Coordinates of C-alpha atoms and ligand atoms in Angstrom, one line a residue:
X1 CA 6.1 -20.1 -10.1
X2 CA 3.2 -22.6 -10.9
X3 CA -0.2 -22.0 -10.9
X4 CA -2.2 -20.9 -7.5
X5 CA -1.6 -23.2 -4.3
X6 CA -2.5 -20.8 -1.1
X7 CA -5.3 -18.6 -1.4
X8 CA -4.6 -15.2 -2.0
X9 CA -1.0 -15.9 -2.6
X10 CA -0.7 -14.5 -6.3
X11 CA 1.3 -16.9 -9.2
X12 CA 2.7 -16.4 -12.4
X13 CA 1.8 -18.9 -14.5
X14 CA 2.8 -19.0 -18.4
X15 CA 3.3 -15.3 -17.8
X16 CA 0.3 -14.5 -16.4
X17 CA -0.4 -13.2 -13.0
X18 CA -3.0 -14.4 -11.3
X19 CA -4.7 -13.0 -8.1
X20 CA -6.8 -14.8 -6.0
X21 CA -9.4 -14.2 -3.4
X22 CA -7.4 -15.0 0.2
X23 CA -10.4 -16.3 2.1
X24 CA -11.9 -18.4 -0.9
X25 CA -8.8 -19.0 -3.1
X26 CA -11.2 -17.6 -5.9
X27 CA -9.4 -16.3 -9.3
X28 CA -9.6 -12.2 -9.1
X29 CA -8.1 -11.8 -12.2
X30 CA -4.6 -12.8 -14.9
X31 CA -3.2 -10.4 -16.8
X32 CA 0.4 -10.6 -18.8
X33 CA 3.2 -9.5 -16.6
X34 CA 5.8 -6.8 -17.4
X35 CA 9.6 -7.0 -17.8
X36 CA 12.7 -4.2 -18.4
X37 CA 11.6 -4.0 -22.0
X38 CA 7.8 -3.8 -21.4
X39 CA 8.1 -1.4 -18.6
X40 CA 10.4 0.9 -21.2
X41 CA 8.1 0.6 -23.7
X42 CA 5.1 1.7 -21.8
X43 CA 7.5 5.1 -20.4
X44 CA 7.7 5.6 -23.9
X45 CA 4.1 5.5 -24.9
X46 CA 3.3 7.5 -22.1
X47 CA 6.1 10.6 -22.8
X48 CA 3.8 10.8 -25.8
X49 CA 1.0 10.7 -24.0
X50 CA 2.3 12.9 -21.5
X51 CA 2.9 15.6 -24.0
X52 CA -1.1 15.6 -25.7
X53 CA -2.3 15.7 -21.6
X54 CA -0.2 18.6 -21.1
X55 CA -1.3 20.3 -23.7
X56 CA -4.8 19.7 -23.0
X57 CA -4.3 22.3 -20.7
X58 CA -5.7 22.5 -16.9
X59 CA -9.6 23.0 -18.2
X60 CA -9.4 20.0 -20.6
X61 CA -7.5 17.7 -17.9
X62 CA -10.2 18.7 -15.5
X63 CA -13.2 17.8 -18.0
X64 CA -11.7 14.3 -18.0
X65 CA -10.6 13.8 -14.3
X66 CA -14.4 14.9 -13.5
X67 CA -15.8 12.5 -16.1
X68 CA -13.6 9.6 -14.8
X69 CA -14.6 10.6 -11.2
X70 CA -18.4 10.5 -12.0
X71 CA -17.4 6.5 -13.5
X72 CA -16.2 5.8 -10.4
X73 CA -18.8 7.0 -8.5
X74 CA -21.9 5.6 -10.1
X75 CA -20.0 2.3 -11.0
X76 CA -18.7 1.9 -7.0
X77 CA -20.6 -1.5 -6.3
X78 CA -18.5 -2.8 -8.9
X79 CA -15.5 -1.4 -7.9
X80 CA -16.1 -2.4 -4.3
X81 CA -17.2 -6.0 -5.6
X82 CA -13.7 -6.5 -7.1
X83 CA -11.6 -4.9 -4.3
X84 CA -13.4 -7.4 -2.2
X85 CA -13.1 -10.4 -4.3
X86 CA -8.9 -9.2 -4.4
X87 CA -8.2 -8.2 -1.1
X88 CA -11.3 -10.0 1.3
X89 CA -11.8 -6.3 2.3
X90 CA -15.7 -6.3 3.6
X91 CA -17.7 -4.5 0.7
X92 CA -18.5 -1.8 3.1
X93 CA -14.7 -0.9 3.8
X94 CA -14.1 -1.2 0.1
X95 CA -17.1 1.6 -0.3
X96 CA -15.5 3.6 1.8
X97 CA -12.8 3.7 0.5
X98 CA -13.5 4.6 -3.0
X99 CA -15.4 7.3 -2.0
X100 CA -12.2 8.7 -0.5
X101 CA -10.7 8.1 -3.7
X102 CA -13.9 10.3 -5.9
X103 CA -13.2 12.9 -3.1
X104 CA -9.6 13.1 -4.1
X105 CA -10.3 13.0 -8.3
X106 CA -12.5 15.7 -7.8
X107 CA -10.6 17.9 -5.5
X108 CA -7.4 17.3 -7.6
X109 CA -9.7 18.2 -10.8
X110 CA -10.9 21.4 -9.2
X111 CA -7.6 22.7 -7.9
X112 CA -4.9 22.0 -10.2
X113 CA -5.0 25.4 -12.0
X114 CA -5.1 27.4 -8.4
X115 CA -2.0 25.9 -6.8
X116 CA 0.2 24.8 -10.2
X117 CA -0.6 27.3 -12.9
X118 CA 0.9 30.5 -14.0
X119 CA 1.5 33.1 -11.4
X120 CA 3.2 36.9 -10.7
X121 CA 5.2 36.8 -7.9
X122 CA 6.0 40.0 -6.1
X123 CA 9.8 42.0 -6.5
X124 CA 11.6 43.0 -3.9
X125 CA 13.1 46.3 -3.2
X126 CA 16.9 44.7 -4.6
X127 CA 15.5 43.5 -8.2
X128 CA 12.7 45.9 -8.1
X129 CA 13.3 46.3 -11.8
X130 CA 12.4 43.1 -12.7
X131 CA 9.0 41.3 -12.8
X132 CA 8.9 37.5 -11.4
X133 CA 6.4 34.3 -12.7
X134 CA 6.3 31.3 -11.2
X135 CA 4.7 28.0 -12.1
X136 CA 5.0 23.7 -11.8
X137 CA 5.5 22.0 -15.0
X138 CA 4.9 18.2 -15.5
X139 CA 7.7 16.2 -14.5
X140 CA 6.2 14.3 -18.0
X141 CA 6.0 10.6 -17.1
X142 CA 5.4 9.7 -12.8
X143 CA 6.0 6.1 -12.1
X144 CA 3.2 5.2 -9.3
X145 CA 4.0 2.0 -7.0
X146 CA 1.1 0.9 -4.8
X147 CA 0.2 -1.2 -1.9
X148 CA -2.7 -3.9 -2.0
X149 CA -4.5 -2.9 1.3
X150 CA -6.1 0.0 -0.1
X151 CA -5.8 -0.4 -4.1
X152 CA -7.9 2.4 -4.9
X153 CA -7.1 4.7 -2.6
X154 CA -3.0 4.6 -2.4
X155 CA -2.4 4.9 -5.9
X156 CA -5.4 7.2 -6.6
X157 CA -3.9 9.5 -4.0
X158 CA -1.0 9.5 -6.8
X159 CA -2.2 9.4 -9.7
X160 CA -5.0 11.8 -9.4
X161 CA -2.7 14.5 -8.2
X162 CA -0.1 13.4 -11.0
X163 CA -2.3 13.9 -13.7
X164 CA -4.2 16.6 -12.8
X165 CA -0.5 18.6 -12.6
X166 CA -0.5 17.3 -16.4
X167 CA 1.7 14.0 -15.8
X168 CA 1.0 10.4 -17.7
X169 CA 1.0 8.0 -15.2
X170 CA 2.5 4.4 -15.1
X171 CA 1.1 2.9 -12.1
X172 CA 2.7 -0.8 -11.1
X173 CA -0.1 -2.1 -8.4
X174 CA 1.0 -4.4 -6.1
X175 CA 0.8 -8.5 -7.2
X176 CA -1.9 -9.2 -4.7
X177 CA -4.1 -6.3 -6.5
X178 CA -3.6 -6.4 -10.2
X179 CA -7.9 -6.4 -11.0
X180 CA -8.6 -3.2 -9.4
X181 CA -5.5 -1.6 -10.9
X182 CA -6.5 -2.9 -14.6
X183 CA -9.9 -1.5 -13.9
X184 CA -8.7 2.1 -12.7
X185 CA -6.8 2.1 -16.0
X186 CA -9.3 0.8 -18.0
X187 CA -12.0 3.3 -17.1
X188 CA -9.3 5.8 -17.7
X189 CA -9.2 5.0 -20.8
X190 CA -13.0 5.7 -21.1
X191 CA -12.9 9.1 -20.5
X192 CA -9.2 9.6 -22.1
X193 CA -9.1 7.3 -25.4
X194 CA -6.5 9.4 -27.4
X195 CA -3.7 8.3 -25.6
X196 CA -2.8 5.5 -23.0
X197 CA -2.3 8.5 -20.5
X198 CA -2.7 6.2 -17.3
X199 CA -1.2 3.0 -18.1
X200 CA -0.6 -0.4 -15.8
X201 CA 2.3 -2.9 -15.5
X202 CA 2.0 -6.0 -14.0
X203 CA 4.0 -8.1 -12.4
X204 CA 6.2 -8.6 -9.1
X205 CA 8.5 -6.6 -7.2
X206 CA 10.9 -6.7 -10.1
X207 CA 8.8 -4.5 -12.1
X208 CA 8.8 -1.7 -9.9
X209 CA 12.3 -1.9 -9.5
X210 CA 12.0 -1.8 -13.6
X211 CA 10.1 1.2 -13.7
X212 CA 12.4 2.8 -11.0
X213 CA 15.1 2.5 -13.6
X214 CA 13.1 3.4 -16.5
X215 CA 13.7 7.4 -16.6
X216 CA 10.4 8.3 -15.3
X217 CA 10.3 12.0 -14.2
X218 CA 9.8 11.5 -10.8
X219 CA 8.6 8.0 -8.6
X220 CA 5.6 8.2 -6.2
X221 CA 6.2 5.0 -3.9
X222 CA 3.7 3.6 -1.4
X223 CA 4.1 0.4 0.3
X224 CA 6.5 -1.0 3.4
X225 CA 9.4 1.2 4.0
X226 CA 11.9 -1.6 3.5
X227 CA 10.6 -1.4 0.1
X228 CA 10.8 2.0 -0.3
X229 CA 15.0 1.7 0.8
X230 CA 15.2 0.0 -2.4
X231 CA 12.9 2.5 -4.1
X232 CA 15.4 5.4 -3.1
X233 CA 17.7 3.8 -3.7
X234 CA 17.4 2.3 -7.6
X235 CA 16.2 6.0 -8.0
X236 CA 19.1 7.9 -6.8
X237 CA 21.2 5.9 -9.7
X238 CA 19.2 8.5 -12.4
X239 CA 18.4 11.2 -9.5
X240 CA 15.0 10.7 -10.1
X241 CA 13.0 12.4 -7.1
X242 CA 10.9 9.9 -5.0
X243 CA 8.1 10.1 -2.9
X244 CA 8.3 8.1 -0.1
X245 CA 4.5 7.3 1.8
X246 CA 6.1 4.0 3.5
X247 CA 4.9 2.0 7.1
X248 CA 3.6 3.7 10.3
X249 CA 3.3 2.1 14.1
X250 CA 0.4 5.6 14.8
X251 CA -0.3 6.3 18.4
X252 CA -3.9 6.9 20.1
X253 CA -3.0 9.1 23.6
X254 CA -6.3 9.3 25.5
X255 CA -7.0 12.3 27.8
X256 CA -8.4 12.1 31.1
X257 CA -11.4 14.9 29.7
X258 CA -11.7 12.6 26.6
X259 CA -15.4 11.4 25.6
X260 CA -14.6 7.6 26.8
X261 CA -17.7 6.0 24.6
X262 CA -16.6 8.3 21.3
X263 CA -12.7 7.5 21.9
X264 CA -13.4 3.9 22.4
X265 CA -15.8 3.7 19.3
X266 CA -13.3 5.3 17.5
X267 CA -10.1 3.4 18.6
X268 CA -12.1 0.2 17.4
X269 CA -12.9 1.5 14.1
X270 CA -9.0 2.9 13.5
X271 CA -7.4 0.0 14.9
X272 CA -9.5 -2.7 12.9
X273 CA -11.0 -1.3 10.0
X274 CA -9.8 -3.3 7.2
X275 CA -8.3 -6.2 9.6
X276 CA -5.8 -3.1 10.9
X277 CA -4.3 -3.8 7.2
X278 CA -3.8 0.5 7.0
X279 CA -0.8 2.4 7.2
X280 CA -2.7 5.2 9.1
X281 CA -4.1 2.1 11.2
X282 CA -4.2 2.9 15.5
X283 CA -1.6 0.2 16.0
X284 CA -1.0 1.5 19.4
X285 CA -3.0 3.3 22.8
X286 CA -1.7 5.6 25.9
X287 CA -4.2 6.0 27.8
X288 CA -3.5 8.1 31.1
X289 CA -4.0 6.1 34.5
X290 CA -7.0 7.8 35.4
X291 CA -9.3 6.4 33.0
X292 CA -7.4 3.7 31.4
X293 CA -9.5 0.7 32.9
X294 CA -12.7 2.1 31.6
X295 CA -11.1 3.0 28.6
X296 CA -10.1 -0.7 28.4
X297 CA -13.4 -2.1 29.0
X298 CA -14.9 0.1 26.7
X299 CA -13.3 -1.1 23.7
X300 CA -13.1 -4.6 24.6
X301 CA -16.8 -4.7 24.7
X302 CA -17.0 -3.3 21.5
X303 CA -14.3 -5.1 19.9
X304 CA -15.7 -8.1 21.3
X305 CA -18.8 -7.9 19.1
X306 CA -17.3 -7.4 15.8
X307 CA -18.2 -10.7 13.3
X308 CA -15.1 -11.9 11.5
X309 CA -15.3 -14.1 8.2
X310 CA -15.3 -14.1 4.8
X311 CA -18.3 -12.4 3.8
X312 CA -20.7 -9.8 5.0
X313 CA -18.7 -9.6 8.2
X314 CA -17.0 -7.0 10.1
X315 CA -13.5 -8.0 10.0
X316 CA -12.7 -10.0 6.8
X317 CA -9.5 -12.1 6.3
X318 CA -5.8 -11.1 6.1
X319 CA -4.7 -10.2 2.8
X320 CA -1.1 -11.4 2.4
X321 CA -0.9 -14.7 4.1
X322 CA 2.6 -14.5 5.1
X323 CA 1.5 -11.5 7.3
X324 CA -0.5 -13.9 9.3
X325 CA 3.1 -14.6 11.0
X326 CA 4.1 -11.1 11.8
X327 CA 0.9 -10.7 13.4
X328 CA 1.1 -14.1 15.6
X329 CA 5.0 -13.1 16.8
X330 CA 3.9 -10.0 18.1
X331 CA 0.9 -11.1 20.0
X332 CA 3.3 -14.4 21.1
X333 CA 6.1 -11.9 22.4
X334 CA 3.9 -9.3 24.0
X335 CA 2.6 -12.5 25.6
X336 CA 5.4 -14.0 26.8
X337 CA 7.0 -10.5 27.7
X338 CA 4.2 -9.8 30.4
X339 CA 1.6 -8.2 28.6
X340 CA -2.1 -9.8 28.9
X341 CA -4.7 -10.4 26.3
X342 CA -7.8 -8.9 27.5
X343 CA -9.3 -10.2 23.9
X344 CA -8.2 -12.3 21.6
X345 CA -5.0 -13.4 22.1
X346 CA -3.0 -16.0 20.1
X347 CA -5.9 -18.3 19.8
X348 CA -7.0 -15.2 17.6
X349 CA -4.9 -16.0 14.8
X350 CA -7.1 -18.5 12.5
X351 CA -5.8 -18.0 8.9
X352 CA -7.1 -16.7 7.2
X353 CA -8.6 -14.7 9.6
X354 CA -7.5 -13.0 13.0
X355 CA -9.9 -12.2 15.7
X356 CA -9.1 -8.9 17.3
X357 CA -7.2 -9.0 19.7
X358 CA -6.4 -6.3 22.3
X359 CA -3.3 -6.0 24.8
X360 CA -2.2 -4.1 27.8
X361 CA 0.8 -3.6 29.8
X362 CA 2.8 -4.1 26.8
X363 CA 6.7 -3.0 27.2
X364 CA 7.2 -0.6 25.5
X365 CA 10.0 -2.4 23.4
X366 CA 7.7 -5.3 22.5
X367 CA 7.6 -5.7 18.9
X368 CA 4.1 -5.2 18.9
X369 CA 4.4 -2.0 20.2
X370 CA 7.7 -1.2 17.9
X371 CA 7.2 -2.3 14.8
X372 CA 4.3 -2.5 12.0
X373 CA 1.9 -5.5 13.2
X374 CA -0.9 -4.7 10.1
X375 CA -3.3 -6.6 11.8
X376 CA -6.9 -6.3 13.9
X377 CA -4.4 -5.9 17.4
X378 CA -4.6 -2.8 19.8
X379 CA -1.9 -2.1 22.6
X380 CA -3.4 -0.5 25.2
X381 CA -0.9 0.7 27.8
X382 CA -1.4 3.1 30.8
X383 CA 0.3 6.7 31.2
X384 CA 0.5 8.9 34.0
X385 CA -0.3 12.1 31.9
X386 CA -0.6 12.9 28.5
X387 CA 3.1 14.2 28.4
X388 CA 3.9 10.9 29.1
X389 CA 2.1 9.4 26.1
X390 CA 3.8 11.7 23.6
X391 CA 7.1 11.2 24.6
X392 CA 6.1 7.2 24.4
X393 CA 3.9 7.9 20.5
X394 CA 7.1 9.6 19.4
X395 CA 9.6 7.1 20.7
X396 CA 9.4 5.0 17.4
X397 CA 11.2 5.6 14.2
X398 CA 7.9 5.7 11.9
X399 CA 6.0 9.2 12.0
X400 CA 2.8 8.7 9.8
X401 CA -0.3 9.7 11.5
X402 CA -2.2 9.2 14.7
X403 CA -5.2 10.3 17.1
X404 CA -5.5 12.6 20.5
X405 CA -8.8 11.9 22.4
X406 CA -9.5 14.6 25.2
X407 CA -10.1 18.5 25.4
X408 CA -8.0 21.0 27.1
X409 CA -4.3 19.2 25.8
X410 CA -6.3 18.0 22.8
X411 CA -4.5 20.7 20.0
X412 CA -1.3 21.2 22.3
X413 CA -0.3 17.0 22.2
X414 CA -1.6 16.6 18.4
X415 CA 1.3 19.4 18.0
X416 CA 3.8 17.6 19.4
X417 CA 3.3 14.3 18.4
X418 CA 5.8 13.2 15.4
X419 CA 4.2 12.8 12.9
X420 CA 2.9 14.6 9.4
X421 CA -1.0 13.9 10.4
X422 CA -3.2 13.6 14.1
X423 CA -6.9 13.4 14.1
X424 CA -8.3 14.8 17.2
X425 CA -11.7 13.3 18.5
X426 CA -11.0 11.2 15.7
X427 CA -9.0 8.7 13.8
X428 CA -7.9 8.7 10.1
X429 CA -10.5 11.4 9.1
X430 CA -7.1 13.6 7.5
X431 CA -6.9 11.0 5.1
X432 CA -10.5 12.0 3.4
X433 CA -10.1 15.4 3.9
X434 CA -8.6 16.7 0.3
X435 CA -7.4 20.0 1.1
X436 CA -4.5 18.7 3.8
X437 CA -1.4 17.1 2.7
X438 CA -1.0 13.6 3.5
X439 CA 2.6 12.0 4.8
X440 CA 5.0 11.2 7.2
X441 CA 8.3 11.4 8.5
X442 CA 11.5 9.2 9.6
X443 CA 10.6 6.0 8.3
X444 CA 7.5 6.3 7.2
X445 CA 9.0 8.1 4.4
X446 CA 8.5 11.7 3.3
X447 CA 6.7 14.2 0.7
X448 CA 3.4 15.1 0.3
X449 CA -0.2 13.6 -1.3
X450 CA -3.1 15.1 -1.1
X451 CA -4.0 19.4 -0.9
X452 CA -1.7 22.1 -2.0
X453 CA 1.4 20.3 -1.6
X454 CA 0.4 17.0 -3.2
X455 CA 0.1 19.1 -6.3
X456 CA 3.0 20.5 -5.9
X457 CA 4.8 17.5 -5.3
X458 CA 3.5 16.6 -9.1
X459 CA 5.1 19.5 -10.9
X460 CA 8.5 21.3 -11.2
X461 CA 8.6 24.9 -10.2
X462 CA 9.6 26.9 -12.8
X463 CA 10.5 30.0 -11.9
X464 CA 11.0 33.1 -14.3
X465 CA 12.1 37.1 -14.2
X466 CA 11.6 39.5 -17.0
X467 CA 13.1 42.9 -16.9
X468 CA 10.9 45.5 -16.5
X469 CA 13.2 48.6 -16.4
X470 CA 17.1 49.4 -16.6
X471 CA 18.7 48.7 -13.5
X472 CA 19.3 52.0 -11.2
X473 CA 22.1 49.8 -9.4
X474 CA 23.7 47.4 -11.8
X475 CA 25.7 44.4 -9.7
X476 CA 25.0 41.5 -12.3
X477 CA 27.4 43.1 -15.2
X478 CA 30.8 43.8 -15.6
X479 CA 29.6 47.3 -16.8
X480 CA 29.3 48.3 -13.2
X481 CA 31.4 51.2 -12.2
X482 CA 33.3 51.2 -8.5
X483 CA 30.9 54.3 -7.5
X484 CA 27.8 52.3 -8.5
X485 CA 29.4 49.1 -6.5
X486 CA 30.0 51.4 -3.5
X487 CA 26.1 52.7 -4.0
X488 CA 25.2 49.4 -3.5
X489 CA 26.7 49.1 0.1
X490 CA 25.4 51.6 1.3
X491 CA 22.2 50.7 0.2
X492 CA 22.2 47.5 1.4
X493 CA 23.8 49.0 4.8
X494 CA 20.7 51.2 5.3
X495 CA 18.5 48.6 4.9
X496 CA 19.6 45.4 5.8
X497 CA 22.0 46.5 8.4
X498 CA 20.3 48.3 11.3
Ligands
NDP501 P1 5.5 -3.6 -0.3 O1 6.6 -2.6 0.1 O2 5.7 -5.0 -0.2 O3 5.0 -3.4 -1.8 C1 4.6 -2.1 -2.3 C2 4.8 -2.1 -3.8 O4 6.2 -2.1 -4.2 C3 4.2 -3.3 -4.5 O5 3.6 -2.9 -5.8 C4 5.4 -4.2 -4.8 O6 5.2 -5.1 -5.8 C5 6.4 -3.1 -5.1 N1 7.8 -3.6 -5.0 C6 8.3 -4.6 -4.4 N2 9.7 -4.7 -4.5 C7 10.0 -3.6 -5.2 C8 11.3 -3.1 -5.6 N3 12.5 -3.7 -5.3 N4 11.3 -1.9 -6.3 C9 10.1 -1.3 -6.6 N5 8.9 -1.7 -6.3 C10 8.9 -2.9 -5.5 O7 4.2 -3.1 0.5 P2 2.8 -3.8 0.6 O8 2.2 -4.0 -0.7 O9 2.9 -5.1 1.5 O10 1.9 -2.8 1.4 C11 1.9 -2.7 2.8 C12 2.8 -1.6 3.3 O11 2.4 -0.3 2.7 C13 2.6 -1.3 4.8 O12 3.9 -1.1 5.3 C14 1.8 0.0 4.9 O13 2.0 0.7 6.0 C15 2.3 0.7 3.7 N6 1.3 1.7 3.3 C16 1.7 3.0 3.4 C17 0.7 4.0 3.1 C18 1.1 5.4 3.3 O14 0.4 6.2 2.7 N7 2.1 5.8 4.0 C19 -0.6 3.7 2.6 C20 -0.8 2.3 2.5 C21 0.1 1.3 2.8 P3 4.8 -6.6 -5.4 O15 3.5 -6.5 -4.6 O16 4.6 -7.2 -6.7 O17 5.9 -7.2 -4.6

């Protein structure tokens, strides 16, 4: 490649990547980029690293995670100033979103020591002689691959929980995003200057698919899920585990008991926060028959008076220009397939920019109500009840998140919809909350960040017995006697087989 031609299209020029601004074409940053050898190198330096962080125990890895979570928060302006100038992201979205991120650090911090550390687990009757441990070990070195719509969030959501569970990290962000991934690092660094415990590559797709390779303990992936076939599948070579937090197409059912101002203000905000660049984005609405129309009108009238632009604006450009094009085909085929542009429409896509845009009566095997659109569009299409709705939300392959608006079905369709995450009365607020796990199912990929289980996913159990006493029954020796084997029946008859 030669040096930058479309705005916010990143280049590597003389071996530099360089990142621009997609609304202004301004230079974000250039750093070197990574091949086989440097990606190998950097595992290496941080199995060494890896090693000194474990051993710094879970107090001392808290001290730091703490310390590098008080930089981020009393350095956010920056941070939101450069995830702006990267991504076009308003500043207010890019505030947002790092404090989601300091949420995360902190909890991690807090919490590692509760779910990972050492533990006595109870006997049973059976082995009642011995006593039982459990605990998750690093896996050493995790490989972290993120996404550019939310830089600090998607890998933070990694890494914190990685090193916290006493992991180095080596965190390849994605090309359009290399600044704010240097400057996670580099703050690191800061608060960690012994050893390069959370390093950055940089470069293209090719180093991921490097650091896949590179004997990494385990591979925490987030991105599109066509990307994460390949992820899975350069990993299963080595058998390194993956974790897989790919695409999502999440669902919005509104009730007929639903607060219609609060659902509307929140379908708005979850469908085109961030341009409706978010996995967890409300990319689709059923909204029964009864109060669909208001419904309707309520968020048109609200979507209607969001200011789109390149600064200090609501809705600020698309990040990835070629995205611009998935966004146009669907609103051209949902067009041309019967459904009607209540606002918006294709005159909505100017690139940079795309006004939003919202749909109704939609078929249902439109693209833009199939696959991932990633853009500041909203299908809104009527159901008769809300049994309808979640048999139409779940009749796509993805299963990340999504939102149930109403009262009395409210907990009963969040239940059933498929998917790891619903918000009810709300949309995307599981992804702040610390304590619950964060992921999906079918295609939008599977295991765990976030809570209990996204420390968990960071660490190997390792599981150990100790003999207490001899064994009254002895079945694992060949010093067991036929009377002793035929105590053992009976034993087992008494209790296990009434
Ligand atoms: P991509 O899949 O295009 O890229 C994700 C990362 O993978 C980038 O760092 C990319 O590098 C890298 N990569 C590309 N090719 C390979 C390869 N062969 N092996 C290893 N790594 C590779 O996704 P986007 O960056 O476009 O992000 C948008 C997608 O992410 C959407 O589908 C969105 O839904 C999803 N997402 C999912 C989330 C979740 O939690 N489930 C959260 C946020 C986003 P490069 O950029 O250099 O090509």
């Amino acid at each position: 490649m030669t040096a930058v031609q479309v705005p916010g299209v990143p280049v590597v020029d003389n071996g530099l990547l360089i990142s621009t601004n997609p609304a202004t074409g301004a230079e974000a940053g250039r750093f070197p980029v990574s091949d086989p050898a440097g990606v190998a190198a950097a595992v290496r330096r941080a199995a060494t690293a890896g090693d000194w962080w474990a051993g710094l125990g879970f107090a001392g890895r808290r001290d730091r995670l703490l310390r590098w979570r008080s930089t981020l928060a009393r350095r956010i302006e920056e941070l939101a100033a450069l995830c702006h100038a990267e991504t076009g992201k308003p500043v207010a979205d890019a505030i947002v979103e790092v404090i989601t991120a300091v949420e995360h650090i902190d909890w991690a911090a807090r919490n590692a020591r509760r779910v990972l550390g050492p533990r006595r687990v109870r006997s049973r009757l059976l082995l009642v002689e011995f006593g039982a441990h459990l605990e998750y070990q690093p896996y050493g070195v995790v490989g972290v691959i993120g996404p550019w719509n939310y830089p600090v969030f998607t890998p933070i959501g990694s890494a914190a929980y990685a090193l916290a569970a006493g992991n180095a990290v080596v965190f390849k962000p994605s090309e359009y995003t290399p600044t704010v991934g240097q400057w996670l690092a580099d703050t690191f660094a800061e608060v960690v200057p012994e050893h390069p415990v959370l390093q950055v590559v940089h470069g293209l797709g090719d180093v991921g698919a490097a650091l896949c390779r590179s004997g990494v303990g385990k591979v925490a992936f987030t991105g599109s899920t066509a990307t994460a076939r390949k992820v899975m599948a350069a990993c299963a070579d080595s058998l390194t585990p993956v974790l897989l937090e790919a695409g999502g197409k999440d669902a919005m059912i509104v009730d007929d008991d639903a607060d219609l101002d609060a659902a509307a203000e929140a379908c708005v905000w979850g469908a085109l926060t961030n341009a409706g660049q978010t996995c967890i984005g409300i990319e689709r609405v059923y909204a029964v028959d009864a109060v669909h129309d208001r419904f309707v009108a309520k968020v048109v009238e609200r979507a209607g008076r969001l200011t789109v632009g390149a600064d200090g604006a609501d809705i600020g450009p698309i990040t990835m220009p070629s995205q611009v094009d998935v966004i146009r085909r669907h609103i051209d085929d949902a067009v041309a397939r019967g459904g009607r542009a209540v606002l918006g429409g294709p005159e909505a896509v100017q690139p940079p920019f795309v006004h939003p845009t919202v749909l109704v009566d939609v078929p249902e095997d439109a693209a833009a109500v199939r696959e991932e659109t990633f853009g500041p569009t909203i299908v809104i299409n009527r159901v008769s009840d809300v049994d309808e709705a979640v048999d139409r939300a779940n009749a796509v392959r993805y299963g990340l998140g999504g939102s149930v608006f109403g009262r009395r079905r409210a907990v009963e369709a969040a239940r059933r919809l498929r998917s790891g995450m619903t918000a009810i009365n709300s949309t995307l607020s599981f992804a702040g909350m610390s304590t619950l796990p964060f992921g999906g199912t079918g295609e939008s990929g599977f295991g765990r960040i976030h809570g209990d289980d996204g420390l968990r996913e960071f660490g190997r159990a390792k599981a150990v017995t100790r003999r207490r006493a001899p064994s009254l029954m002895p079945a694992m020796t060949f010093e067991r006697t036929p009377a002793q084997v035929a105590r053992l029946v009976r034993t087992i008859k008494a209790i296990y087989g009434r």
